[in-house]
Amino acid sequence: MRESENILASLRARIGAIEGTKPAVGGGLFTLGLAALDARLGGGLPRGRLHELFAAEAGDQATLSAFALLLTMRIGTGPVLWIRQDKAIRQSGLLHGPGMKDLGFDPARLIEVLAPDEQALIRAAGDAVRCPEVSTVLIEPWKAARSVDLTVSRRLVIAAEKSGVTALMLRAEADPAPSAAHSRWEIRAIPAVPLDANAPGHPAFEIELIRHRGGLANFRQTLEWDRDHSAFREPALSGALVSIPARGSPSPQPARLSA
Amino acid sequence: MRLVAVSRSAVSIGMSPGLTLADARARQPDIIAVDIDRQADAAWLERIADGCDRYTPMVAIDGTDGLILDISGCAHLFGGEEALRDDLVARLRRLGMHVRAALADTPDAARAHSRHDGSAIGALPVDALELDPQDTQALRRAGLKRIGDLTSRPSAPLSARFGEATSDKLARLAQGRDIRITPRRPIPALILERRFAEPLGHVDGAMAAIEDLGVDAAVRMDEMHRGGRRFEARLFRTDGLVRSLRIETGLPTRDVPLLMRLFAERMDSLNDPIDPGFGFDLVRLAVPVLEVVSPLQLQLEGGAIADDELARLVDRLSTRLGRHRVRRLAPQDSHIPEQAVLAFPAISAIDNAVWPEPEAGEPPLRPIHLFDPPQPIEVIAGVPDGPPQRFRWRRHLHEVVHAEGPERIGALWWRRADNVGLSRDYYRIEDAKGARFWLFRHGLYGREVETPIWYMHGLFA
């Protein structure tokens, strides 16, 4: 009896390891703040895992950066390490503190690491993911980055599960490759709901789940960032003449005429 | 072209510095002349000075071809002043150098002895004072040819006639006025060293020696309740070459395993690996500055509270990648966007800066990515001072759908000599696809420039 219990327990552990759905040590789930989306994800996304974010198009680089930064705000309040490559800075510019603050992110939380090449980036990421004091690590390899492969992602995942650090892999201008990530998203910018006087509005995204370890079906979702509540919300229908949301969205945005 | 320096054999056939090359060639057609490389000379002198650190931490570079060592209190370690000098001269001769060394009570006297002939200080020529050529000439004309001629006279008439500098220099040279040398590097707060009769032929041995020294240093620092934030290990090769390994930590520490990890990290990241050559005969560990470390607080169940893991991570990354590659952002008091943020090394002391809070309900007014320098773009605007209608950036044409602006940011004209500077008119732009940009027009149309140029300065989420 006792022996069979042991066997059962060891089998459970093995299956659990294969499924990879056990909550991490410091983990639990983080929500995105939009009730419908969180319910669809089964309560949210797990901390202490690797999540991959792809830019849908080459021009969506800033959108990708911003979305990752917004996720770090949902994940926790601890220090954030952003590991970038020199080439990425030449291409997409410096991180701008006031712009982060405008999104609600406190730049004092950020430590920026500039890696001269892919190998240095992978090594730095490995070290950062092992440090339990870090809340989130953003890893931004440059373009295709062939050396960021399944083995690398597997190592990151193992380290992340142990330390409870959430790792986000930012891939602009790269094609999805096999990896051990828990979820994979594609991010693109969509036209925002314009404000008064035809001004560009709050940041708006379309995110598409393209892979999930828990076996969730792919789906798309449009989101708008609500800085004052540090949460995502559903954008009011753009182009609508009347400002009342068609589906009674929980948006706290006061009614206003759009253009 | 003139000769700057000549070899011994050249001196014997009558060459001297200052001779024109044409004259020299006329006298001796087959001389070998090489362009002077002052930088290489200076670098070589620096290397020799590094090697002389083994005798004393007080080493100063004297002109372009000399070194002054303050060996007060160090000579007994080498068996006396003469023995120290002989050891130094022997080492340099082995490198194929011609050396003149002199021991004296003051730096000036030592310099004079090594550069001029004469057994006693009084027998040195007045050139040893190193005055202006005119003053030296004047001294000679007055019949004062040797230092001894000057010291035997009262100093007041001397300074009245030849200037205060002359008597001052004389006092430093002959009358024992001691002006301390300024060493090349500040004296560290803590130095530990280990000498080896048999040189260490392998880098691992040197690392083990550094670890031993680290343990000793940790004990010393523990007694003082101090720790270091910077550590320097120096490996002295028998042939005079010195290699330094410097590490830095964010918090003061005396944790030897941590230091050794950082030293190993630094060793790995060296571009040219350390070559032991014929071996290291001296290993030194220096802690430049000591800082207070409060004793560790221990947890009830044992083990220290690990609240400095992040600092350790920053140390490790800074050591591996370089301190400027691991950085934090701090706000600056400037309205020029690219000057509003300063990136400083995360390893330096952190003052948690407060960033200005954005206004509630407003969309982001500053981009998340900023281009520095801004990138010029082609823009079509409806009116010359209006918002853009379409623009071309990185070969793609963008159709402007929504625009807000202008937000006018003036130049820092008061900082410029000509008191002018072009204003920038910034626009927040959204294109048909939903990408959001920050553009500006450089110069006010019609008032500052005729055809303003447009720039892409940032990307919004």
XYZ file of C-alpha atoms in Angstrom:
720
model
C 0.000 0.000 0.000
C 2.648 2.392 1.110
C 4.791 1.429 -1.853
C 2.002 2.027 -4.353
C 1.376 5.441 -2.811
C 5.000 6.242 -3.361
C 4.781 5.140 -6.966
C 1.657 7.208 -7.420
C 3.337 10.255 -5.921
C 6.409 9.879 -8.079
C 4.238 9.451 -11.190
C 2.289 12.565 -10.267
C 5.525 14.462 -9.864
C 6.722 13.272 -13.255
C 3.504 14.167 -14.997
C 3.489 17.491 -13.197
C 6.980 18.160 -14.469
C 5.905 17.341 -18.018
C 2.799 19.475 -17.793
C 4.686 22.298 -16.202
C 1.573 23.868 -14.741
C 2.545 23.728 -11.083
C 2.667 27.148 -9.484
C 6.198 28.464 -8.945
C 7.758 29.051 -5.547
C 7.292 32.797 -5.304
C 4.714 32.532 -7.973
C 1.022 32.444 -8.359
C -0.674 34.074 -11.263
C -0.644 37.654 -12.386
C -3.664 39.171 -14.028
C -3.877 41.683 -16.828
C -6.694 43.591 -15.191
C -9.355 42.834 -17.795
C -11.767 40.347 -16.192
C -12.861 38.628 -19.403
C -9.290 38.107 -20.574
C -8.087 36.848 -17.204
C -10.951 34.371 -17.030
C -10.048 33.134 -20.479
C -6.463 32.572 -19.335
C -7.693 30.592 -16.352
C -7.026 33.317 -13.813
C -4.007 34.895 -15.440
C -0.465 33.996 -16.443
C 1.979 32.315 -14.063
C 4.902 34.146 -12.508
C 8.270 32.418 -12.392
C 8.010 31.342 -16.031
C 9.236 32.442 -19.408
C 6.770 34.236 -21.664
C 7.597 35.196 -25.230
C 6.357 38.372 -26.857
C 6.725 38.805 -30.604
C 6.251 42.023 -32.509
C 3.770 41.399 -35.306
C 5.662 43.671 -37.676
C 9.026 45.386 -37.788
C 7.394 48.705 -36.939
C 5.852 47.392 -33.731
C 9.091 47.473 -31.756
C 8.130 50.314 -29.441
C 4.719 48.743 -28.952
C 6.399 45.507 -27.944
C 8.689 47.277 -25.459
C 5.803 49.177 -23.957
C 3.585 46.098 -23.649
C 6.381 44.199 -21.902
C 6.892 47.132 -19.547
C 3.177 47.209 -18.763
C 3.263 43.481 -17.994
C 6.089 44.055 -15.500
C 3.766 46.426 -13.664
C 1.137 43.688 -13.457
C 3.737 41.103 -12.368
C 5.157 42.869 -9.357
C 6.721 45.948 -7.828
C 10.325 44.741 -7.451
C 13.363 45.614 -9.539
C 13.198 45.036 -13.283
C 16.223 44.123 -15.361
C 16.066 44.974 -19.021
C 18.836 43.269 -20.978
C 19.327 44.777 -24.418
C 21.846 44.418 -27.193
C 23.911 47.301 -28.525
C 22.480 46.859 -31.991
C 18.927 47.164 -30.707
C 19.743 50.546 -29.211
C 21.126 51.778 -32.499
C 17.980 50.599 -34.258
C 15.169 51.412 -31.861
C 16.612 54.137 -29.669
C 17.314 54.646 -25.985
C 14.863 53.830 -23.240
C 13.365 57.149 -22.214
C 12.574 57.544 -18.507
C 9.851 60.213 -18.798
C 8.074 58.056 -21.385
C 8.078 55.123 -18.957
C 6.759 57.342 -16.203
C 4.019 58.468 -18.592
C 2.985 54.820 -18.854
C 2.914 54.576 -15.062
C 6.188 52.662 -14.708
C 8.631 54.034 -12.153
C 12.035 54.199 -13.941
C 13.788 53.919 -10.558
C 12.826 50.212 -10.618
C 14.713 49.663 -13.835
C 18.264 48.419 -14.269
C 19.295 48.465 -17.899
C 21.956 46.001 -19.003
C 23.654 46.518 -22.360
C 25.097 43.330 -23.792
C 27.661 43.640 -26.560
C 26.564 40.401 -28.255
C 24.150 37.472 -28.069
C 26.363 35.304 -25.886
C 26.783 38.055 -23.302
C 23.030 38.637 -23.406
C 22.257 34.978 -22.740
C 24.752 34.820 -19.905
C 23.470 38.003 -18.299
C 19.892 36.734 -18.636
C 20.850 33.468 -16.939
C 22.383 35.338 -14.010
C 19.471 37.747 -13.725
C 16.833 35.013 -13.724
C 18.636 33.288 -10.837
C 18.419 36.347 -8.589
C 15.270 36.014 -6.438
C 15.176 39.710 -5.599
C 14.436 40.600 -9.206
C 10.769 40.816 -10.101
C 10.958 40.562 -13.887
C 13.719 40.153 -16.443
C 13.139 41.529 -19.934
C 15.387 39.884 -22.487
C 15.615 41.609 -25.822
C 17.828 39.767 -28.333
C 18.512 41.466 -31.619
C 16.480 40.223 -34.592
C 16.835 36.507 -35.412
C 19.354 35.694 -32.616
C 20.027 32.093 -33.619
C 21.786 31.226 -30.384
C 18.633 31.918 -28.356
C 17.285 28.410 -28.874
C 15.345 25.697 -27.098
C 18.240 24.835 -24.782
C 18.664 28.439 -23.704
C 14.945 28.875 -23.061
C 14.826 25.599 -21.148
C 17.661 26.779 -18.897
C 15.903 30.071 -18.325
C 12.669 28.285 -17.418
C 14.373 25.992 -14.909
C 16.123 28.931 -13.269
C 12.928 30.989 -13.273
C 10.904 28.217 -11.650
C 13.461 27.923 -8.891
C 13.783 31.630 -8.176
C 10.239 32.800 -8.966
C 11.535 35.463 -11.361
C 9.336 36.051 -14.394
C 11.242 36.248 -17.655
C 9.841 37.996 -20.716
C 11.552 37.410 -24.042
C 11.043 40.313 -26.448
C 11.424 39.370 -30.089
C 11.121 41.979 -32.790
C 11.735 40.990 -36.391
C 12.148 37.325 -35.462
C 10.237 34.173 -36.347
C 8.896 31.923 -33.607
C 11.203 28.971 -32.934
C 10.755 26.012 -30.583
C 11.119 27.104 -26.975
C 10.176 26.155 -23.448
C 8.167 29.321 -22.894
C 4.881 29.045 -21.050
C 3.040 31.307 -23.431
C 3.780 33.091 -26.669
C 2.069 36.283 -27.756
C 2.101 38.453 -30.818
C 1.739 42.173 -30.170
C 0.731 44.855 -32.635
C -0.226 48.483 -32.336
C -3.758 49.403 -33.336
C -5.270 52.847 -33.830
C -6.130 54.310 -30.449
C -9.406 55.939 -29.609
C -8.631 59.562 -30.445
C -9.031 62.227 -27.813
C -10.391 65.729 -28.170
C -9.103 67.758 -31.090
C -8.054 64.661 -32.998
C -5.175 63.914 -30.626
C -3.725 60.402 -30.491
C -5.187 58.562 -27.519
C -4.092 56.067 -24.895
C -1.798 53.224 -25.975
C -3.816 50.498 -27.674
C -2.670 46.995 -28.536
C -3.915 43.903 -30.196
C -2.460 40.811 -28.600
C -2.758 37.351 -30.023
C -2.059 34.198 -28.057
C -0.223 31.897 -30.444
C 0.982 29.216 -28.055
C 0.147 28.164 -24.510
C 1.568 25.301 -22.448
C -1.764 24.764 -20.757
C -3.310 24.073 -24.155
C -5.469 27.169 -24.460
C -6.782 27.878 -27.926
C -5.358 30.803 -29.823
C -7.337 34.014 -29.627
C -7.010 37.743 -30.214
C -7.789 40.558 -27.847
C -7.640 44.315 -28.167
C -6.466 46.170 -25.101
C -6.001 49.728 -23.978
C -3.702 50.715 -21.133
C -5.286 52.609 -18.272
C -2.390 54.267 -16.527
C -4.366 55.676 -13.646
C -5.467 52.183 -12.584
C -2.341 50.358 -13.816
C -4.542 47.894 -15.655
C -5.560 46.944 -19.146
C -9.094 47.624 -20.273
C -11.066 47.123 -23.416
C -10.833 50.112 -25.741
C -14.031 51.964 -26.491
C -15.083 51.216 -30.057
C -13.029 53.491 -32.224
C -14.782 55.541 -34.817
C -18.036 55.448 -32.887
C -19.878 58.717 -33.050
C -21.329 58.327 -29.597
C -18.943 57.724 -26.803
C -21.011 55.200 -24.830
C -19.298 51.815 -25.232
C -21.388 49.419 -27.233
C -20.966 46.470 -24.901
C -20.990 48.333 -21.645
C -17.282 48.012 -21.098
C -16.055 48.524 -17.546
C -13.988 51.420 -18.797
C -13.716 54.146 -16.188
C -12.991 56.590 -18.992
C -15.630 59.323 -18.892
C -17.847 59.583 -21.901
C -16.491 61.910 -24.469
C -17.033 62.670 -28.076
C -14.436 61.326 -30.409
C -13.626 63.791 -33.138
C 64.440 67.338 -38.956
C 66.651 67.071 -35.955
C 67.975 64.310 -33.763
C 66.056 64.008 -30.512
C 67.823 61.118 -28.877
C 70.989 59.270 -29.793
C 72.414 55.920 -28.822
C 75.722 55.423 -27.012
C 77.580 54.386 -30.113
C 76.233 57.484 -31.894
C 77.602 59.683 -29.110
C 81.014 58.129 -29.609
C 81.086 59.284 -33.242
C 80.040 62.787 -32.351
C 76.270 62.809 -32.698
C 74.244 64.754 -30.175
C 70.576 65.675 -29.740
C 69.663 68.833 -31.591
C 71.854 68.072 -34.588
C 69.973 68.264 -37.892
C 69.478 64.973 -39.629
C 71.176 66.309 -42.789
C 74.308 67.218 -40.814
C 74.316 63.860 -39.103
C 73.976 62.058 -42.425
C 76.810 64.187 -43.866
C 79.095 63.111 -41.062
C 78.095 59.483 -41.067
C 75.979 58.377 -44.045
C 74.966 55.012 -42.635
C 73.278 56.070 -39.398
C 69.879 54.571 -38.669
C 67.237 57.221 -37.994
C 63.760 56.379 -36.700
C 60.815 58.717 -36.163
C 60.279 59.529 -32.524
C 57.146 58.024 -30.977
C 56.569 60.009 -27.812
C 53.421 58.082 -26.922
C 55.210 54.761 -27.038
C 57.993 56.259 -24.909
C 55.462 57.490 -22.374
C 53.716 54.109 -22.325
C 57.039 52.372 -21.780
C 57.882 54.732 -18.934
C 54.466 54.012 -17.403
C 55.179 50.311 -17.579
C 58.517 50.759 -15.850
C 56.833 52.932 -13.226
C 54.284 50.142 -12.667
C 57.151 47.735 -12.186
C 58.753 50.079 -9.646
C 55.623 49.839 -7.516
C 57.216 46.720 -6.090
C 59.660 48.896 -4.138
C 57.373 51.613 -2.862
C 53.855 52.861 -3.524
C 55.282 56.389 -3.921
C 56.414 56.474 -7.523
C 56.286 59.634 -9.623
C 57.114 60.157 -13.255
C 59.796 62.779 -13.769
C 59.718 64.447 -17.152
C 59.695 62.193 -20.177
C 62.563 59.948 -19.188
C 62.814 59.713 -15.419
C 61.219 58.222 -12.355
C 61.415 59.380 -8.760
C 60.803 56.858 -6.003
C 60.235 57.877 -2.426
C 61.772 54.958 -0.567
C 61.456 56.354 2.954
C 60.682 53.433 5.213
C 60.854 50.869 2.416
C 64.585 50.393 1.945
C 65.085 47.949 4.838
C 62.811 45.443 3.074
C 65.427 45.132 0.354
C 68.510 45.174 2.547
C 69.254 48.872 2.522
C 69.114 51.787 0.136
C 72.109 50.734 -1.959
C 70.798 47.187 -2.279
C 67.409 48.503 -3.393
C 69.045 50.708 -5.995
C 71.242 47.886 -7.254
C 68.246 45.552 -7.531
C 66.288 48.156 -9.485
C 69.191 48.937 -11.810
C 69.858 45.242 -12.382
C 66.223 44.611 -13.302
C 66.168 47.473 -15.779
C 69.519 46.462 -17.305
C 68.056 43.027 -17.913
C 65.425 44.747 -20.066
C 68.248 46.287 -22.081
C 67.936 49.778 -20.655
C 70.690 52.247 -19.792
C 69.956 53.526 -16.334
C 71.413 56.207 -14.126
C 70.235 55.981 -10.580
C 71.057 58.174 -7.599
C 70.073 58.206 -3.955
C 69.663 61.508 -2.163
C 67.798 63.132 0.696
C 65.471 65.189 -1.451
C 63.852 64.410 -4.821
C 65.554 67.393 -6.457
C 68.989 66.368 -5.261
C 68.464 62.820 -6.489
C 67.353 64.114 -9.843
C 70.389 66.423 -10.120
C 72.775 63.622 -9.192
C 71.345 61.223 -11.718
C 71.355 63.725 -14.538
C 74.637 65.609 -14.015
C 78.191 64.558 -13.369
C 79.766 65.291 -10.037
C 80.438 63.274 -6.925
C 79.267 65.751 -4.281
C 76.361 68.137 -4.496
C 78.718 71.120 -4.482
C 80.603 69.801 -7.483
C 77.546 69.695 -9.722
C 77.368 72.333 -12.473
C 74.811 75.124 -12.127
C 72.829 73.525 -14.972
C 71.594 71.120 -12.303
C 69.415 73.952 -10.967
C 67.428 73.708 -14.220
C 66.718 77.409 -14.428
C 65.924 79.351 -17.574
C 68.853 79.259 -20.023
C 69.205 83.026 -19.513
C 69.585 82.713 -15.745
C 72.054 79.859 -16.094
C 74.023 81.980 -18.526
C 73.931 84.889 -16.086
C 75.234 82.666 -13.276
C 78.066 81.470 -15.434
C 78.951 85.016 -16.474
C 79.114 85.942 -12.812
C 81.670 83.175 -12.397
C 79.352 80.889 -10.456
C 79.908 77.614 -12.253
C 79.229 75.028 -9.586
C 76.540 74.552 -6.978
C 79.235 74.842 -4.334
C 79.931 78.407 -5.483
C 76.339 79.329 -4.708
C 75.910 77.543 -1.390
C 78.939 79.296 0.065
C 77.318 82.687 -0.505
C 74.503 84.391 1.413
C 71.180 83.718 -0.219
C 69.622 87.226 -0.024
C 71.868 88.900 -2.646
C 71.517 85.796 -4.766
C 67.737 85.940 -4.851
C 67.867 89.715 -5.326
C 69.967 89.314 -8.427
C 68.838 86.012 -9.927
C 65.273 85.800 -8.662
C 63.434 83.982 -5.906
C 63.241 80.849 -8.040
C 67.012 80.452 -8.018
C 67.404 80.472 -4.256
C 64.316 78.340 -3.855
C 65.644 75.737 -6.236
C 69.032 75.883 -4.536
C 67.441 75.237 -1.164
C 65.635 72.178 -2.531
C 68.739 70.912 -4.224
C 71.499 71.498 -1.720
C 70.048 72.614 1.576
C 67.690 69.753 2.252
C 64.349 71.470 1.707
C 62.135 68.468 1.068
C 59.285 68.861 -1.380
C 57.314 65.623 -1.357
C 56.735 63.970 -4.682
C 53.197 63.481 -5.923
C 52.824 59.749 -6.458
C 51.183 58.504 -9.639
C 48.366 56.900 -7.740
C 46.993 57.634 -4.296
C 48.243 55.415 -1.502
C 45.625 52.710 -0.831
C 44.148 52.354 2.614
C 45.163 48.720 2.807
C 47.957 46.920 0.965
C 48.828 43.280 1.381
C 51.493 41.566 -0.605
C 53.232 38.272 -0.930
C 56.679 37.744 -2.404
C 57.858 34.512 -3.913
C 61.459 33.343 -4.021
C 60.449 30.969 -6.784
C 58.232 32.816 -9.282
C 54.702 31.490 -9.806
C 54.588 30.017 -13.275
C 50.822 29.738 -13.529
C 47.876 32.093 -13.266
C 46.005 29.672 -10.976
C 48.817 29.941 -8.467
C 48.551 33.702 -8.615
C 44.794 33.499 -8.044
C 45.387 31.275 -5.018
C 47.834 33.880 -3.720
C 45.217 36.603 -4.242
C 42.740 34.502 -2.294
C 45.223 34.125 0.593
C 45.747 37.868 0.614
C 41.976 38.361 0.445
C 41.522 36.253 3.584
C 44.164 38.317 5.391
C 42.539 41.540 4.168
C 39.123 40.327 5.312
C 40.488 39.669 8.808
C 42.055 43.127 8.956
C 38.888 44.803 7.672
C 36.734 42.773 10.045
C 38.739 44.075 13.008
C 38.161 47.632 11.825
C 34.465 46.999 10.974
C 35.297 48.191 7.502
C 34.900 46.848 4.002
C 36.040 47.834 0.550
C 34.110 48.696 -2.580
C 37.062 48.551 -4.926
C 39.851 46.013 -4.963
C 42.941 45.854 -7.081
C 45.131 42.816 -7.489
C 48.493 43.417 -9.130
C 50.667 40.675 -10.490
C 54.349 41.640 -10.860
C 56.226 39.604 -13.398
C 59.920 38.956 -12.894
C 60.707 40.886 -16.067
C 59.030 44.012 -14.752
C 55.655 43.778 -16.461
C 52.699 44.351 -14.153
C 49.132 43.244 -14.757
C 46.273 44.698 -12.734
C 42.868 43.217 -12.069
C 40.374 45.706 -10.725
C 36.948 44.859 -9.393
C 34.224 46.975 -7.890
C 31.191 46.175 -5.773
C 28.051 48.187 -5.133
C 28.121 47.675 -1.368
C 31.240 47.620 0.811
C 32.238 44.034 1.408
C 34.885 41.741 2.864
C 33.409 38.520 1.566
C 36.335 36.569 0.118
C 34.396 33.997 -2.006
C 32.490 36.890 -3.580
C 35.703 38.762 -4.337
C 37.246 35.681 -5.871
C 34.172 35.155 -8.067
C 34.486 38.736 -9.284
C 38.231 38.361 -9.876
C 37.587 35.192 -11.879
C 34.877 37.038 -13.823
C 37.302 39.868 -14.547
C 39.970 37.383 -15.598
C 37.540 35.778 -18.071
C 36.566 39.095 -19.598
C 40.135 40.229 -20.327
C 40.773 40.780 -24.007
C 44.335 39.504 -23.813
C 44.733 36.744 -21.259
C 47.325 37.154 -18.537
C 50.611 35.632 -19.617
C 52.751 34.566 -16.675
C 55.936 34.660 -18.798
C 58.802 33.695 -16.522
C 56.516 33.853 -13.526
C 55.152 36.302 -10.970
C 57.423 37.042 -8.040
C 55.148 39.484 -6.250
C 51.380 39.506 -5.822
C 49.721 42.453 -4.199
C 46.146 43.168 -3.157
C 45.155 46.764 -2.495
C 41.951 48.234 -1.120
C 41.991 51.914 -2.072
C 39.264 53.123 0.272
C 37.715 51.531 3.338
C 34.077 52.097 4.169
C 31.997 51.198 7.197
C 30.254 47.835 7.034
C 27.754 47.127 9.739
C 27.941 43.564 11.079
C 25.618 41.125 9.333
C 22.244 40.488 10.844
C 21.589 36.800 11.189
C 18.278 35.067 10.760
C 16.857 33.039 13.634
C 17.116 29.795 11.710
C 20.677 30.558 10.657
C 22.229 32.236 7.657
C 22.370 35.895 6.863
C 19.356 37.729 5.519
C 19.837 37.765 1.779
C 18.767 41.287 0.950
C 21.775 42.101 -1.150
C 21.319 39.520 -3.888
C 20.487 42.260 -6.338
C 23.616 44.227 -5.441
C 25.644 41.056 -6.018
C 24.021 40.577 -9.409
C 24.829 44.156 -10.383
C 28.437 43.656 -9.220
C 28.791 40.527 -11.273
C 27.313 42.006 -14.435
C 29.285 45.239 -14.042
C 32.512 43.311 -13.604
C 31.836 41.179 -16.643
C 30.408 43.751 -19.049
C 31.928 46.979 -17.744
C 30.425 49.430 -15.259
C 28.804 51.635 -17.918
C 26.848 48.742 -19.376
C 24.755 48.172 -16.265
C 22.905 51.360 -15.580
C 20.013 53.142 -14.004
C 18.144 56.190 -15.194
C 17.906 59.425 -13.250
C 15.809 62.476 -14.129
C 17.627 65.696 -14.922
C 16.312 69.202 -14.597
C 16.184 70.069 -18.282
C 13.369 70.722 -20.708
C 15.414 69.443 -23.657
C 14.070 65.890 -24.020
C 17.384 64.133 -24.665
C 18.927 65.878 -21.667
C 16.067 65.090 -19.294
C 17.470 61.652 -18.484
C 20.909 60.623 -17.337
C 22.032 57.009 -17.385
C 24.566 56.344 -14.635
C 26.294 53.107 -13.627
C 24.080 51.048 -11.337
C 27.110 50.142 -9.243
C 27.669 53.724 -8.044
C 25.807 54.900 -5.008
C 22.104 55.105 -5.695
C 19.965 58.017 -4.742
C 16.425 57.073 -5.483
C 15.316 59.834 -7.740
C 11.719 60.991 -7.832
C 10.268 61.314 -11.301
C 7.609 63.900 -11.981
C 4.123 62.358 -11.885
C 2.133 62.499 -15.119
C -1.235 64.203 -15.118
C -4.185 61.861 -14.540
C -6.193 60.960 -17.623
C -3.578 62.194 -20.076
C -2.131 59.796 -22.647
C 1.682 59.458 -22.630
C 3.219 62.738 -23.744
C 6.781 61.455 -23.966
C 7.904 58.459 -26.046
C 9.228 55.252 -24.567
C 12.067 55.006 -27.080
C 14.097 58.100 -27.872
C 16.492 58.474 -30.776
C 19.694 60.257 -29.962
C 20.534 61.887 -32.294
C 17.102 62.426 -33.885
C 16.709 60.958 -37.359
C 15.951 63.293 -40.273
C 12.768 62.430 -42.204
C 10.933 63.679 -45.279
C 7.639 65.291 -44.383
C 4.747 66.687 -46.367
C 2.743 69.197 -44.379
C -0.402 71.029 -45.440
C 0.993 74.406 -44.439
C 4.649 75.117 -43.649
C 3.927 75.690 -39.962
C 1.194 73.055 -39.606
C 1.217 69.421 -38.565
C 2.584 66.850 -41.010
C 0.238 64.984 -43.344
C 2.497 62.184 -44.408
C 6.135 61.369 -43.892
C 8.741 58.919 -45.006
C 10.879 57.210 -42.370
C 13.195 54.285 -43.005
C 11.893 53.951 -46.552
C 8.267 53.527 -45.430
C 5.574 56.073 -46.113
C 3.312 56.828 -43.145
C -0.068 58.497 -43.507
C -0.850 60.742 -40.538
C -4.338 60.172 -39.138
C -4.201 61.857 -35.779
C -1.843 64.583 -34.694
C -1.466 66.701 -31.606
C 0.766 69.706 -31.382
C 2.799 71.683 -31.632
C 4.516 71.459 -28.287
C 7.175 74.088 -28.653
C 10.519 73.460 -26.951
C 12.959 76.333 -27.141
C 16.694 75.946 -27.559
C 19.168 76.801 -24.823
C 20.109 80.055 -26.560
C 21.533 81.548 -23.364
C 24.185 78.852 -23.315
C 25.379 79.668 -26.796
C 27.950 82.256 -27.775
C 25.809 83.637 -30.599
C 22.616 83.688 -28.472
C 20.552 81.893 -31.066
C 19.205 78.396 -31.364
C 16.381 76.800 -33.268
C 13.112 76.046 -31.499
C 11.525 72.671 -32.014
C 7.834 72.108 -32.650
C 6.912 68.639 -31.478
C 3.906 66.662 -32.736
C 2.451 63.441 -31.419
C 1.436 61.475 -34.498
C -0.598 58.364 -35.112
C -0.460 56.790 -38.548
C -3.094 54.745 -40.359
C -1.790 51.454 -38.943
C -1.858 52.666 -35.356
C 1.863 53.285 -34.825
C 2.541 56.392 -32.753
C 5.540 58.695 -33.288
C 7.092 61.837 -31.909
C 8.242 64.197 -34.641
C 9.575 67.706 -34.540
C 10.160 70.535 -36.935
C 13.522 72.147 -36.339
C 13.197 75.910 -36.554
C 10.170 78.164 -36.808
C 9.093 78.655 -40.386
C 9.715 82.140 -41.684
C 11.149 83.444 -38.387
C 14.154 81.225 -37.784
C 14.627 79.261 -41.005
C 13.234 79.270 -44.518
C 12.783 75.517 -44.962
C 12.645 73.723 -41.630
C 13.927 70.150 -41.449
C 11.838 67.476 -39.766
C 13.164 64.849 -37.420
C 11.892 61.613 -35.913
C 12.716 61.795 -32.212
C 10.873 58.961 -30.544
C 8.372 56.127 -30.622
C 5.286 55.836 -28.466
C 3.635 52.670 -27.304
